[in-house]
Structure formats: structure tokens, C-alpha cells
Amino acid sequence: MTRRPEKGRGLFYTRDSMGSSDLAPPRYVEWARREAARLGVTLAGTPEAIEGMIARKASADGDLYLDYGLAGNTLARPGFEAFRRRALADLAVSHLFVPLRERIARLDNPVEAVQAEIELRYAGLTLVFQDEVAAPFRTGEQVDVLQVLPALLAYGASGKFRRDLARKLIEAKVRLAGQGFTIGGDPPYGFERWLCSTAGEPKRRLEFHERVKLPGHHVVWLPTAEAELVVLRRILALYPTTPAARIAAALNADGIPSPNAGRTYTTAGGHTVPVSGLWTQNGVRNAATHPALEAVMEYGRRAFGDQLRFTPTGPRALEAGDYGENKKLLTVTNPPERRMATPVPVDRPPVLTAAERAALLAVAAARGQGQRGKPRARGDAPNPLGGRVFDLNCGWLMYRYQRRGRWCYTCGLYQNSEARCCDHNVIGGAAATRFVLACLRQRVLSAGAADKLRARLRQLAAGEVGGNPADDRRAGAEAELARVKRQLETAGRNMALAADDDEREAMRATYNGLKADRARLERELAQSSSSRAGAADPEREVAAALAGLDRLTELADAADADVTAVGALFARVDVKLYLRFRREERGRQAKNVPAGGVLTFGSTPPPVPLYEGPVDRPVIKRMIAAGEPVSSVPGNVSPGEFVTGQSVGGSANVKRGTTRCC
Ligand SMILES: [Zn+2]
């Protein structure tokens, strides 16, 4: 197959069977133009143009194709045929925009429509629908049933057909799950995907996202990622006594890449964002408590699907609990009796015994009380400084909240103590974002900027021009070299303490192996720095980063998409904003305004100890009642009785200036 450009020309197709609504096609064209712009694809055609096509009964105009007043029970339609011919023949075309699959066809035999779609995807074309993006298939790539299943479901004419398929899919999953194989997804930290026979014999390690079809074989997760296991053991040793956030900070300080570093993920809003590469509290907790650690596969933790849902005994129909407000379908967390847990079929010692993992889960449960069940800011709600703004008056994280279209960060203690403690300390979200961006720019522009920040900026610059895998490899090699050096030290010490010659000989093998690793890594790093010298100009890269920062400063309060980019930037440089608030009398009203603070980058420790206790409202209430401190700022005692039902959020019914407990 001849190569097509990655971002070439786009074509648009839609069908309107009734021929009665001339409103829908122009709206679809608007959607396609927006998508094309977002993807960087050229698309000639306007809503007015398609209105003209409807009036003229034309089936093609520029990049627009239309079948108006034609039913979808056959593919033989002039508009679709012309669309398909052009898409296959015109090698400048890279993307096809169709609002929904049912616009292509609604056939008694959906396989015909799937076939047509597969043909387009094998031709190197990306199909963009409103609810899914179908990527091209590589020549020779075997098409997996799971890849075309959404298409089959969408083209299927009847609801019964969809339900039957959903049932078969769930039954297939339950069968796999019943044997301890994975039913998809990425393995947890320290684990890799292995192709394994139903008899429990691992055959070979699979590459990231590699798909293999081999009769009598399925995929299991095994703890074989050696470098990650070293880190994992360190996490497991620290977890019972050290808060996850502090473990994350220690790992970041040592430059250990987080799970999935170097990859990208898609946000709920559909934006592709690089994984920051930094450890988080959640990342540490997941690594330390995953069921796979005791060689158990757990399934059905979350229930989703619009037809039938997974249970250990097979599919179940939708229930009242699956719907939220306005009859919207929800993804729900299943209670333990609806989950399925099966031992991995491979005979291998687990990382943890069941009792050891139960102990870690208990620790996690005790710590996690605060956040359970709390809604998170979802989708495109702007929150670039989420988890990065702190109130120095009490040491608490400031939470995002939105009122009357304005989003702010406000003291978490004030919120969760229902206005009993601290104060209504608020900073506007857009203003804070602009401030941090301005500081970031200033910091970069100043001559004495830290080397660490420069290094991060170089990464950022590489990201701006499409990523630099060489840098990622280099960072990986550097981290590995540091690890190998530490292990060498330990091995050397152990050798000196060996009891006899046999033991010393056994240790020498390990020692020599590590030395060989060190030599190899040092060679690799030397080569990569010599090959770098001519290839890239760091100053130009930093200049590119500065240009990006200039742009970002302007964009601080622009559209959501840009806020996502700003958030990714903040995560990369790991910015933290610590604010002190002061009461200011303004006429009859008193208002708490930011009066100073500290901005840090990277792994810089906080300027004051932060509050690390429970944050859950009922717990805070009990702690205040018991006179226990709920703040990291010492010297203050909590007041007595708690007033229930008090509303929070800066309204006049909050009595101010009378209580201090932080
Ligand atoms: Zn506070």
C-alpha cells in the first residue's frame, strides 16, 4: 500500500434517509470542520455548501459527499460510492469524517458494511466518527474481532442483534476470567503480558499492545519486569509506614520513571496528553495494592456497557442503579460479590502472600477514607492546578470549585470542616494559572535558572516538535545506570562479608554481571551524547520552549483544550503554589485575599509541613469534636460544638472571624 500523509486531506460523508431534515447535514459539516481543524487535516466544504448540494440534489461537491433521501439498506448509493472511490484513489486523503456509522449503512447483513470499513482502513485511512476514531490497519496486520466489534455493533440493524453480541462478548470474557487470563488492559507496575497456554505454560513475553492469536493460548500478567520489580519492592517496604505521596516524591527525586512514562493517554475530553512520567499518590497506591501481586486476576470492578453488564455468573440486564440523573447510563463500581477473582494459572511464587496484601489493603483503606465517593472534576472542567495549590494558613490542599461559571481554588479545611476551621481563602483559577505561567516564564528567562528546569524544558521542546525518543532512551539509560551503580555498591559490600569461598564465588557472578551492565550503559550514554551534539541545538530547543510558554501565557484563560495543555505543562515541571492569606476589611465586608506565598518546581520540598491526616468530612467533624488537630499549623486548638447543615462557600450565612482551629 502506498503511503498516505499522516495529516493530509479529509473527506466528509453523510446520508439523510428521510430527505426531510435539511438541518442535520450542515450541523454535521460544522462538526467535521472542527474535528479536521483539531487534527490538523485539510477539509474543503462549508455548511452552506452542503445546503447547496441538498437544493441541487448533488451527491459530491469538493470534499463533501452526500446521499439525500436514500435509505441505508444498501451500499449502492451515488454519494457513498463516489466517496469510497475518491477515498481509495486519492492518496492525499488521510481522514474520513462521517458523523455516525449508521450514516454509512443500516443493513440486514452488517458484515457488508464492516467489510467496506475494513477496506478503507486497510487503505491507510482513519475513520473519524462522533463516537469513535477507527485507526487504519497496517498491511498484513491481522484484524482482531475486538477491533471490528464496535463497527459490527453499530452497523447491526436491530437492538436484539446488539444485545446478542454483547452477551457473547461478556460470556467470552467470563470464560477467560474463569481461568485467570486477562480480558484486556495494561498490566500493573512490575508486570508484563505473557502468552500462556491454557495448561499454564508461559510461552513468550508480549510487546506493549502486541496482539497474538494462537489456539489454546491466552494472555496472563506475570511479575517479570526486573527493573520495575526492584522499585516495586522498595514501594512495598515503605508503604505501611510512609504516606503514598511521600513515597511518590522520593521516587521522583530519584528520577525513577512512573508507570507508562513516555506514553500518552486520552482525557475524558478526547485530548491526547503525554503521561507526565512522575509518580503520584494514586500510582503508588495502585502499584502497592494491585490484586496481581498475589497472583490473582480480578474482574468486574467496574460495570459499564449500554446493553448488558458483567457479573461472575454471566451477563446481567441493566438495573436502576446503572442510571444516574436524567436516565444517563453510568459506569458503576461493583460490590465485591459481583467481582470475580481467579488465581493466575501459572505456577510461580506471587510477589505478596494473600495475608501480606490484605495488610497493605487495610493500610490503603484507612488512608483512602477521605476521597472515596467524592466526585472528581471530570471531562473538560478546567483544573490545570489540581492538587498543586496549598493554603499556608492551615497546610491543606486547596480544592477546585466552580460557582456561577467562575472556577476557583479554596481551602480544603474550610470546606471539609464546614466553615468551622481556617477561612474562606479563595484564589481565582484563571488568575492563579496566569500567575504560575508568568512565574514559569520569568524563571526560564532568568540567567540563573536551575539546570533541572533547563533539562525539563529541553524535554518540553522535544515534545513541541513531535517528541524525541532518543531523549527518552537516554533518560531511561541514566536511571538504569544509577540503579546499577547502587546495586554494585551493595553487591561489593556483600561480597566482603561472604562467609566462605563458595558464597563469594556466587556473589562474584552477580557482581560481574552488574559491572558488565554498567559498562554497557556507560557506552550507550557516551554514544548518545556524541550523536546528539551535531543533531540538535539545545538553545534552539529552549527557544522553542520559550515560544511555547509565550503562547501559553496568552492562553491561560482561553478554551478548555488549551487549559489541558497548560495542566500537562504544570505536571511536567511539577509546579506547586503555596499561598498565605490575609483578612482585608472592605467597607462592611471582610475578605480573605492572597498576601504572599511560595512557588516551587520539581521535587522542591514544601516551605512548611503540609497537613497529611484524614480529610473526609465526617472524620474531620469527629476530630474537631475530640479536640484533635486538623491542621499542620501548630498552636491552635479546635473549638467545641459543631453546627450541622451549615452551607459553605463564601455566602453571608457563614459566621466569620470567630473560630480558629488551624
Ligand atoms: Zn486553610
XYZ file of C-alpha atoms and ligand atoms in Angstrom:
663
model
C 0.000 0.000 0.000
C 1.340 3.411 -0.960
C 1.993 5.732 1.964
C -0.528 8.419 2.755
C 0.388 11.595 4.657
C -0.296 11.444 8.397
C -2.319 14.658 8.251
C -3.476 15.091 4.680
C -6.865 15.888 3.264
C -10.172 14.946 4.834
C -13.398 13.882 3.110
C -16.876 14.170 4.576
C -19.849 11.894 4.023
C -23.365 11.778 5.411
C -26.719 10.313 4.445
C -30.184 11.520 5.311
C -32.720 8.789 4.623
C -35.829 10.867 5.160
C -34.741 13.703 2.932
C -36.852 15.778 5.259
C -34.348 17.423 7.560
C -32.078 19.900 5.863
C -30.832 20.990 9.277
C -28.783 17.930 10.209
C -26.240 17.813 7.323
C -24.948 21.416 7.831
C -24.507 20.695 11.541
C -22.543 17.549 10.709
C -20.315 19.551 8.357
C -19.624 22.012 11.176
C -18.630 19.103 13.400
C -16.325 17.698 10.706
C -14.646 21.089 10.193
C -13.983 21.385 13.931
C -12.564 17.857 14.104
C -10.434 18.415 10.994
C -9.020 21.627 12.468
C -8.250 19.863 15.730
C -6.480 17.034 13.906
C -4.634 19.361 11.516
C -6.375 17.899 8.465
C -7.496 19.968 5.442
C -11.215 19.782 4.674
C -12.787 21.916 1.945
C -16.524 22.375 2.430
C -18.885 24.526 4.436
C -22.367 24.169 5.933
C -23.578 26.496 3.157
C -22.026 24.243 0.519
C -23.940 21.197 1.726
C -27.161 23.238 1.837
C -26.500 23.998 -1.822
C -25.970 20.279 -2.527
C -29.318 19.482 -0.922
C -31.001 22.148 -3.057
C -29.274 20.969 -6.277
C -29.676 17.247 -5.416
C -25.891 16.901 -5.874
C -24.009 13.983 -4.338
C -20.497 15.468 -4.409
C -19.003 18.950 -4.025
C -15.324 19.459 -3.201
C -14.565 17.263 -0.196
C -18.262 16.849 0.709
C -20.291 13.771 -0.239
C -23.997 13.308 0.413
C -26.873 10.912 -0.151
C -30.091 12.754 0.479
C -33.421 10.943 0.688
C -31.827 7.499 0.343
C -32.260 4.629 2.808
C -29.245 2.866 4.250
C -30.277 -0.694 3.432
C -27.812 -0.853 0.542
C -24.306 0.462 -0.036
C -25.064 1.143 -3.712
C -25.730 4.877 -3.352
C -24.178 7.508 -5.647
C -22.826 9.696 -2.836
C -21.260 6.853 -0.874
C -19.834 5.194 -3.994
C -18.176 8.430 -5.098
C -16.888 8.980 -1.533
C -15.403 5.477 -1.387
C -13.829 5.710 -4.865
C -12.183 9.057 -4.121
C -11.008 7.901 -0.665
C -9.290 4.828 -2.101
C -7.835 6.506 -5.206
C -6.760 9.931 -3.874
C -3.560 9.289 -1.895
C -3.590 12.815 -0.452
C -6.616 11.805 1.633
C -5.814 10.682 5.193
C -9.058 11.116 7.173
C -12.712 10.344 6.509
C -15.328 12.194 8.554
C -18.699 10.509 8.965
C -20.924 11.611 11.868
C -22.119 8.113 12.761
C -21.623 4.630 11.352
C -25.365 4.278 10.749
C -24.970 7.102 8.210
C -22.826 4.706 6.127
C -25.334 1.876 6.282
C -28.067 0.141 8.192
C -28.028 -3.275 6.597
C -29.773 -6.553 7.333
C -26.311 -8.019 6.979
C -23.950 -5.646 8.809
C -20.913 -7.672 7.708
C -21.058 -5.997 4.297
C -20.709 -2.569 5.872
C -17.910 -3.799 8.165
C -16.174 -5.149 5.059
C -16.396 -1.740 3.396
C -14.966 -0.096 6.506
C -12.115 -2.620 6.729
C -11.279 -1.949 3.075
C -10.938 1.778 3.813
C -8.869 1.159 6.929
C -6.504 -1.220 5.106
C -6.051 1.540 2.529
C -4.408 3.575 5.313
C -7.399 5.815 6.071
C -8.522 6.960 9.519
C -12.294 6.993 10.008
C -13.478 9.726 12.353
C -16.966 9.224 13.798
C -18.575 11.325 16.513
C -18.332 8.449 18.987
C -15.165 6.698 17.852
C -11.991 7.101 15.835
C -11.196 3.971 13.803
C -7.458 3.824 13.065
C -6.036 2.421 9.830
C -4.827 -1.187 9.690
C -1.271 -1.875 8.637
C -0.804 -4.022 5.552
C -0.638 -7.635 6.595
C -1.999 -6.872 10.057
C -4.443 -9.472 11.210
C -7.777 -7.915 12.074
C -8.838 -8.803 15.586
C -12.518 -9.369 16.265
C -12.320 -6.894 19.156
C -11.114 -4.175 16.773
C -14.089 -4.507 14.450
C -16.655 -5.339 17.111
C -17.724 -1.704 17.646
C -18.273 -1.462 13.887
C -20.265 -4.683 13.786
C -22.415 -3.465 16.677
C -23.000 -0.064 15.108
C -23.930 -1.405 11.668
C -26.155 -4.102 13.154
C -29.715 -3.187 12.361
C -31.648 -4.424 15.363
C -31.320 -3.983 19.090
C -31.582 -7.742 19.508
C -28.501 -8.194 17.383
C -26.555 -5.806 19.607
C -27.768 -7.479 22.781
C -26.837 -10.931 21.493
C -23.338 -9.746 20.639
C -22.938 -8.030 23.988
C -23.979 -11.276 25.664
C -21.478 -13.324 23.646
C -18.699 -10.896 24.417
C -19.414 -10.965 28.152
C -19.657 -14.750 28.117
C -16.295 -14.959 26.359
C -14.817 -12.629 28.979
C -16.247 -14.677 31.850
C -14.747 -17.829 30.304
C -11.301 -16.232 30.069
C -11.618 -14.701 33.525
C -12.633 -18.073 34.969
C -9.196 -19.352 34.002
C -7.196 -16.420 35.340
C -6.318 -14.871 31.967
C -6.579 -11.138 31.312
C -9.510 -9.758 29.386
C -7.559 -6.740 28.174
C -5.918 -3.636 29.536
C -2.387 -2.728 30.554
C -0.554 -4.775 33.199
C 0.192 -3.181 36.589
C 3.654 -1.866 37.536
C 6.291 -4.621 37.628
C 4.237 -6.936 35.427
C 4.394 -7.853 31.758
C 1.999 -9.553 29.369
C 2.840 -13.160 28.546
C 1.320 -15.506 26.020
C 0.417 -18.575 28.029
C -1.142 -21.949 27.230
C -4.405 -22.988 28.878
C -2.284 -25.605 30.696
C -0.441 -22.750 32.446
C 2.816 -22.708 30.478
C 4.138 -19.235 29.651
C 5.245 -19.246 26.014
C 6.714 -15.811 25.436
C 6.680 -12.202 26.566
C 4.471 -9.882 24.516
C 5.427 -6.380 23.419
C 3.373 -3.373 24.522
C -0.089 -3.753 22.939
C 1.108 -6.678 20.801
C -1.734 -8.957 19.755
C -1.157 -12.631 19.055
C -3.705 -15.248 18.071
C -2.570 -18.731 18.972
C -5.044 -21.568 19.525
C -5.090 -22.759 23.132
C -3.201 -19.666 24.316
C -4.271 -16.508 26.134
C -2.575 -13.618 27.904
C -1.531 -13.530 31.592
C 0.236 -10.857 33.644
C 3.473 -12.039 35.249
C 5.888 -10.134 37.525
C 8.854 -10.194 35.147
C 9.745 -6.515 34.599
C 13.015 -6.814 36.528
C 13.918 -3.128 36.815
C 10.374 -2.242 37.887
C 10.302 -5.033 40.461
C 13.288 -3.509 42.256
C 11.307 -0.252 42.579
C 8.130 -2.148 43.463
C 9.860 -3.929 46.373
C 11.029 -0.557 47.655
C 7.438 0.773 47.466
C 6.075 -2.308 49.249
C 8.631 -1.945 52.043
C 7.807 1.735 52.584
C 4.034 1.615 52.123
C 2.920 0.533 55.619
C 4.805 3.371 57.327
C 5.088 6.151 54.746
C 2.289 8.158 53.089
C 1.957 7.347 49.397
C 2.515 10.989 48.458
C 5.889 10.969 50.210
C 6.894 7.705 48.504
C 5.930 9.284 45.180
C 8.060 12.347 45.958
C 11.046 10.138 46.876
C 10.760 8.136 43.642
C 10.503 11.353 41.620
C 13.526 12.774 43.427
C 15.496 9.678 42.408
C 14.427 10.158 38.798
C 12.598 6.839 38.607
C 10.128 6.984 35.727
C 6.485 6.379 36.666
C 4.361 3.583 35.165
C 3.702 4.279 31.469
C 6.241 7.123 31.320
C 6.857 8.124 27.728
C 3.400 7.051 26.597
C 0.295 9.139 26.023
C -3.248 8.867 27.268
C -6.582 10.275 26.146
C -8.508 12.503 28.532
C -12.267 12.279 29.043
C -12.467 15.327 26.796
C -10.718 13.457 23.972
C -7.359 15.218 24.154
C -4.161 13.219 23.817
C -1.797 14.134 26.629
C 1.657 12.712 27.400
C 1.981 10.792 30.667
C 3.953 13.134 32.918
C 6.437 10.425 33.891
C 6.084 11.411 37.539
C 4.826 9.222 40.350
C 1.585 10.205 42.059
C -0.121 9.145 45.260
C -2.570 7.026 43.259
C 0.176 5.486 41.163
C 1.983 4.358 44.317
C -1.207 3.002 45.900
C -2.167 1.051 42.781
C 1.318 -0.415 42.480
C 1.295 -1.468 46.149
C -2.192 -2.990 46.324
C -2.937 -4.494 42.911
C -4.569 -7.982 43.049
C -1.964 -9.280 40.596
C 0.622 -9.003 43.402
C -0.870 -12.115 44.992
C -1.158 -13.771 41.547
C -4.899 -13.165 41.370
C -6.770 -11.669 38.444
C -9.715 -9.531 39.469
C -12.519 -8.744 37.063
C -15.639 -6.654 37.007
C -14.523 -3.998 39.471
C -16.366 -1.508 37.333
C -19.555 -2.179 35.378
C -20.163 -0.451 32.058
C -21.877 -1.138 28.738
C -25.185 0.048 27.339
C -26.742 -3.383 26.745
C -25.702 -5.935 29.341
C -23.158 -5.878 32.130
C -20.567 -8.269 33.516
C -21.132 -10.436 36.586
C -19.195 -13.565 37.642
C -22.110 -15.763 36.523
C -22.548 -14.129 33.148
C -24.256 -11.062 31.691
C -26.963 -9.222 33.587
C -29.575 -6.764 32.359
C -29.310 -3.083 33.219
C -30.711 -2.075 36.608
C -31.962 1.116 38.214
C -28.548 1.546 39.883
C -26.860 1.759 36.480
C -28.635 5.013 35.706
C -27.873 8.440 37.089
C -29.739 11.701 36.794
C -31.746 12.202 33.600
C -31.596 8.443 32.874
C -27.928 8.758 31.928
C -26.026 5.447 31.961
C -23.212 5.366 34.491
C -20.077 3.331 34.972
C -20.554 1.915 38.471
C -18.138 0.294 40.912
C -19.275 -3.236 41.611
C -19.527 -4.549 45.185
C -17.034 -7.381 45.919
C -19.666 -10.133 45.464
C -20.143 -9.017 41.870
C -16.439 -9.134 41.127
C -14.561 -12.169 40.067
C -11.148 -13.163 41.356
C -9.262 -16.087 39.870
C -5.726 -17.298 40.559
C -3.337 -16.844 37.631
C -2.925 -20.299 36.012
C 0.889 -20.116 36.017
C 2.754 -21.895 38.826
C 5.028 -19.142 40.108
C 5.554 -17.579 43.540
C 3.448 -14.406 43.934
C 5.036 -11.064 44.843
C 2.931 -10.977 48.028
C 1.050 -13.599 50.018
C -2.681 -13.052 50.433
C -2.116 -12.020 54.068
C 0.590 -9.508 53.134
C -1.621 -7.914 50.506
C -4.598 -7.834 52.891
C -2.445 -5.880 55.358
C -1.477 -3.360 52.653
C -5.116 -3.041 51.561
C -6.103 -2.271 55.144
C -3.478 0.499 55.238
C -4.768 1.871 51.935
C -8.391 1.733 53.113
C -7.568 3.610 56.319
C -5.782 6.314 54.343
C -8.252 6.483 51.475
C -11.365 7.199 53.515
C -11.206 10.853 52.691
C -11.583 10.681 48.956
C -13.930 7.737 48.471
C -17.140 8.527 46.695
C -16.243 12.133 46.082
C -16.968 13.370 42.615
C -13.917 14.491 40.724
C -13.692 17.304 38.252
C -14.470 15.466 35.045
C -14.100 15.969 31.358
C -13.037 19.388 30.269
C -13.690 21.215 33.553
C -10.551 23.359 33.678
C -8.302 22.313 36.552
C -4.674 22.824 35.490
C -3.545 23.390 39.101
C -5.470 20.445 40.583
C -3.519 19.108 43.578
C -0.920 21.886 43.196
C -2.259 24.790 45.305
C -1.890 24.804 49.100
C -3.142 27.060 51.880
C -0.165 28.032 54.085
C -2.568 29.233 56.816
C -3.538 25.620 57.579
C -1.293 23.381 55.425
C -4.226 21.955 53.456
C -4.572 21.373 49.747
C -6.894 23.882 48.098
C -9.800 22.295 46.224
C -11.222 23.423 42.941
C -14.816 24.567 42.881
C -16.990 26.314 40.403
C -19.726 28.846 41.017
C -21.668 30.927 38.558
C -19.289 29.895 35.784
C -16.205 31.065 37.716
C -13.714 28.463 38.902
C -11.536 28.919 41.953
C -9.334 27.081 44.406
C -10.455 27.254 48.011
C -9.099 25.986 51.335
C -9.893 22.269 51.721
C -10.034 22.538 55.510
C -12.582 25.353 55.365
C -14.719 23.224 53.040
C -14.423 19.932 54.882
C -14.822 21.425 58.358
C -17.969 23.085 57.008
C -16.566 26.530 57.687
C -15.526 25.790 61.288
C -11.802 25.969 60.662
C -9.477 28.199 58.714
C -11.121 30.763 56.472
C -12.802 31.257 53.178
C -9.448 31.545 51.455
C -10.018 31.642 47.716
C -7.980 32.336 44.620
C -9.452 32.574 41.119
C -8.442 29.613 38.946
C -7.673 31.609 35.808
C -5.741 34.237 37.766
C -3.681 31.585 39.578
C -2.960 29.831 36.285
C -1.821 33.071 34.641
C 0.346 33.870 37.654
C 2.072 30.475 37.619
C 2.646 30.685 33.874
C 4.150 34.156 34.251
C 6.470 32.918 37.030
C 7.447 29.932 34.945
C 8.382 32.216 32.071
C 10.326 34.576 34.271
C 12.142 31.674 35.874
C 13.110 30.306 32.481
C 14.204 33.685 31.163
C 16.410 34.488 34.147
C 20.066 33.652 33.623
C 20.408 31.694 36.853
C 17.651 29.178 36.082
C 18.203 25.784 37.643
C 19.767 23.083 35.490
C 16.920 20.788 36.374
C 14.394 23.168 34.877
C 16.524 23.522 31.761
C 16.563 19.761 31.378
C 12.802 19.667 31.676
C 12.500 22.480 29.156
C 14.601 20.548 26.703
C 12.158 17.683 27.068
C 9.330 20.134 26.554
C 10.977 21.497 23.433
C 11.402 17.986 22.113
C 7.701 17.401 22.781
C 6.783 20.541 20.809
C 8.429 19.240 17.660
C 6.900 15.831 17.936
C 8.794 14.046 20.688
C 12.351 12.823 20.873
C 12.628 9.111 21.572
C 16.415 9.435 21.858
C 15.980 11.665 24.898
C 13.567 9.190 26.465
C 16.018 6.350 25.872
C 18.792 8.433 27.334
C 16.759 9.281 30.440
C 15.915 5.591 30.797
C 19.571 4.593 30.465
C 20.618 7.225 33.012
C 18.063 5.986 35.536
C 19.131 2.393 34.956
C 22.798 3.304 35.329
C 22.089 4.976 38.672
C 20.299 1.833 39.825
C 23.059 -0.472 38.633
C 25.649 1.646 40.454
C 23.697 1.411 43.709
C 23.313 -2.348 43.286
C 27.050 -2.668 42.598
C 27.834 -0.940 45.880
C 25.577 -3.311 47.770
C 26.954 -6.335 45.944
C 30.533 -5.239 46.694
C 29.737 -4.830 50.397
C 28.030 -8.230 50.498
C 30.994 -9.894 48.832
C 33.313 -8.564 51.512
C 31.074 -10.115 54.142
C 30.805 -13.520 52.446
C 31.218 -16.485 54.807
C 33.276 -18.730 52.527
C 34.753 -19.037 49.040
C 31.654 -20.703 47.542
C 29.438 -17.884 48.687
C 31.958 -15.298 47.496
C 32.114 -17.037 44.104
C 28.327 -16.977 43.787
C 28.287 -13.275 44.610
C 31.094 -12.569 42.185
C 28.860 -13.739 39.314
C 26.225 -11.172 40.273
C 28.901 -8.527 40.729
C 30.466 -9.177 37.321
C 27.034 -9.159 35.695
C 26.319 -5.753 37.199
C 29.735 -4.476 36.103
C 29.038 -5.578 32.543
C 25.683 -3.763 32.733
C 27.404 -0.623 33.967
C 29.955 -0.710 31.139
C 27.214 -1.238 28.547
C 25.100 1.635 29.889
C 28.078 3.985 30.078
C 28.960 3.119 26.479
C 25.373 3.745 25.382
C 25.261 7.100 27.125
C 28.611 8.187 25.669
C 27.413 7.281 22.185
C 24.098 9.011 22.564
C 25.738 12.234 23.737
C 28.207 12.242 20.837
C 25.421 11.572 18.327
C 23.372 14.331 19.945
C 25.993 17.026 19.609
C 25.501 17.616 15.892
C 21.877 16.617 15.695
C 20.059 19.059 17.914
C 20.723 22.561 19.149
C 19.663 22.767 22.798
C 19.454 26.562 22.606
C 17.038 26.316 19.729
C 15.018 23.774 21.669
C 14.882 26.046 24.689
C 13.900 28.917 22.384
C 11.073 26.760 21.076
C 10.005 26.081 24.640
C 10.036 29.798 25.376
C 7.871 30.415 22.338
C 5.518 27.766 23.673
C 5.471 29.485 27.050
C 4.723 32.853 25.455
C 1.771 31.269 23.756
C 0.646 29.504 26.916
C 0.659 32.730 28.927
C -1.798 34.218 26.454
C -3.903 31.110 26.555
C -4.298 30.893 30.316
C -7.971 31.759 30.242
C -8.804 30.629 26.726
C -10.539 27.412 25.673
C -10.562 24.119 27.582
C -8.215 22.393 25.162
C -5.514 24.921 25.970
C -6.088 24.561 29.707
C -5.420 20.839 29.254
C -2.085 21.686 27.641
C -1.291 24.104 30.472
C -2.114 21.355 33.002
C 0.238 18.972 31.204
C 2.969 21.620 31.312
C 2.443 22.149 35.073
C 2.666 18.401 35.600
C 5.921 18.232 33.623
C 7.641 20.849 35.734
C 5.725 19.679 38.838
C 4.813 23.176 39.933
C 3.337 23.771 43.425
C 1.813 27.021 44.638
C 1.757 27.702 48.399
C -0.348 30.724 49.374
C -0.728 32.739 52.555
C -3.981 34.643 53.043
C -4.738 37.831 54.950
C -8.050 39.334 56.003
C -8.811 42.652 54.430
C -11.636 44.923 55.534
C -13.547 46.258 52.581
C -16.236 48.530 53.841
C -18.627 46.410 55.876
C -17.321 43.160 54.417
C -14.107 41.373 55.267
C -12.445 39.365 52.570
C -9.501 36.950 52.642
C -7.017 37.748 49.933
C -3.693 36.144 48.962
C -0.964 38.021 50.816
C 2.116 36.117 49.697
C 3.440 32.683 49.111
C 5.966 30.378 47.541
C 6.098 28.778 44.117
C 8.203 25.638 43.711
C 9.241 23.472 40.778
C 10.266 19.847 40.615
C 10.904 17.941 43.819
C 11.493 21.038 45.978
C 10.036 20.261 49.419
C 7.120 22.397 50.680
C 8.067 25.518 52.698
C 6.042 24.319 55.726
C 4.879 20.863 56.788
C 1.646 20.079 54.990
C -1.397 18.506 56.605
C -1.307 14.745 55.935
C -4.137 13.464 58.147
C -7.623 12.345 57.129
C -9.632 14.795 55.005
C -13.056 13.153 54.986
C -15.805 15.468 56.291
C -17.284 13.111 58.936
C -13.784 12.263 60.184
C -12.817 15.945 60.369
C -16.031 16.595 62.296
C -15.177 13.855 64.824
C -11.595 15.052 65.139
C -12.706 18.622 65.821
C -15.224 17.361 68.403
C -12.441 15.364 70.082
C -10.127 18.384 70.070
C -7.594 16.704 67.776
C -5.563 18.929 65.457
C -6.877 19.052 61.872
C -4.135 21.278 60.575
C -0.357 21.066 60.189
C -0.007 24.602 61.577
C 0.596 24.071 65.305
C -0.521 26.060 68.319
C -4.231 26.135 67.647
C -6.985 24.149 69.310
C -10.299 23.240 67.789
C -13.488 24.805 69.109
C -16.368 22.922 70.685
C -19.738 22.112 69.170
C -20.307 21.570 65.524
C -23.108 23.325 63.735
C -24.619 20.949 61.219
C -26.214 21.810 57.935
C -24.185 24.957 57.545
C -23.636 25.907 53.965
C -20.133 26.645 52.798
C -18.801 28.758 50.032
C -18.466 32.356 50.977
C -22.132 33.101 51.435
C -23.274 35.536 54.107
C -24.626 32.886 56.460
C -21.126 31.743 57.361
C -20.113 33.411 60.584
C -16.634 34.713 60.060
C -13.733 35.542 62.224
C -14.943 33.704 65.306
C -13.347 30.286 65.086
C -9.726 29.394 64.633
C -8.642 25.794 64.715
C -5.815 25.751 62.288
Zn -6.932 26.827 55.241
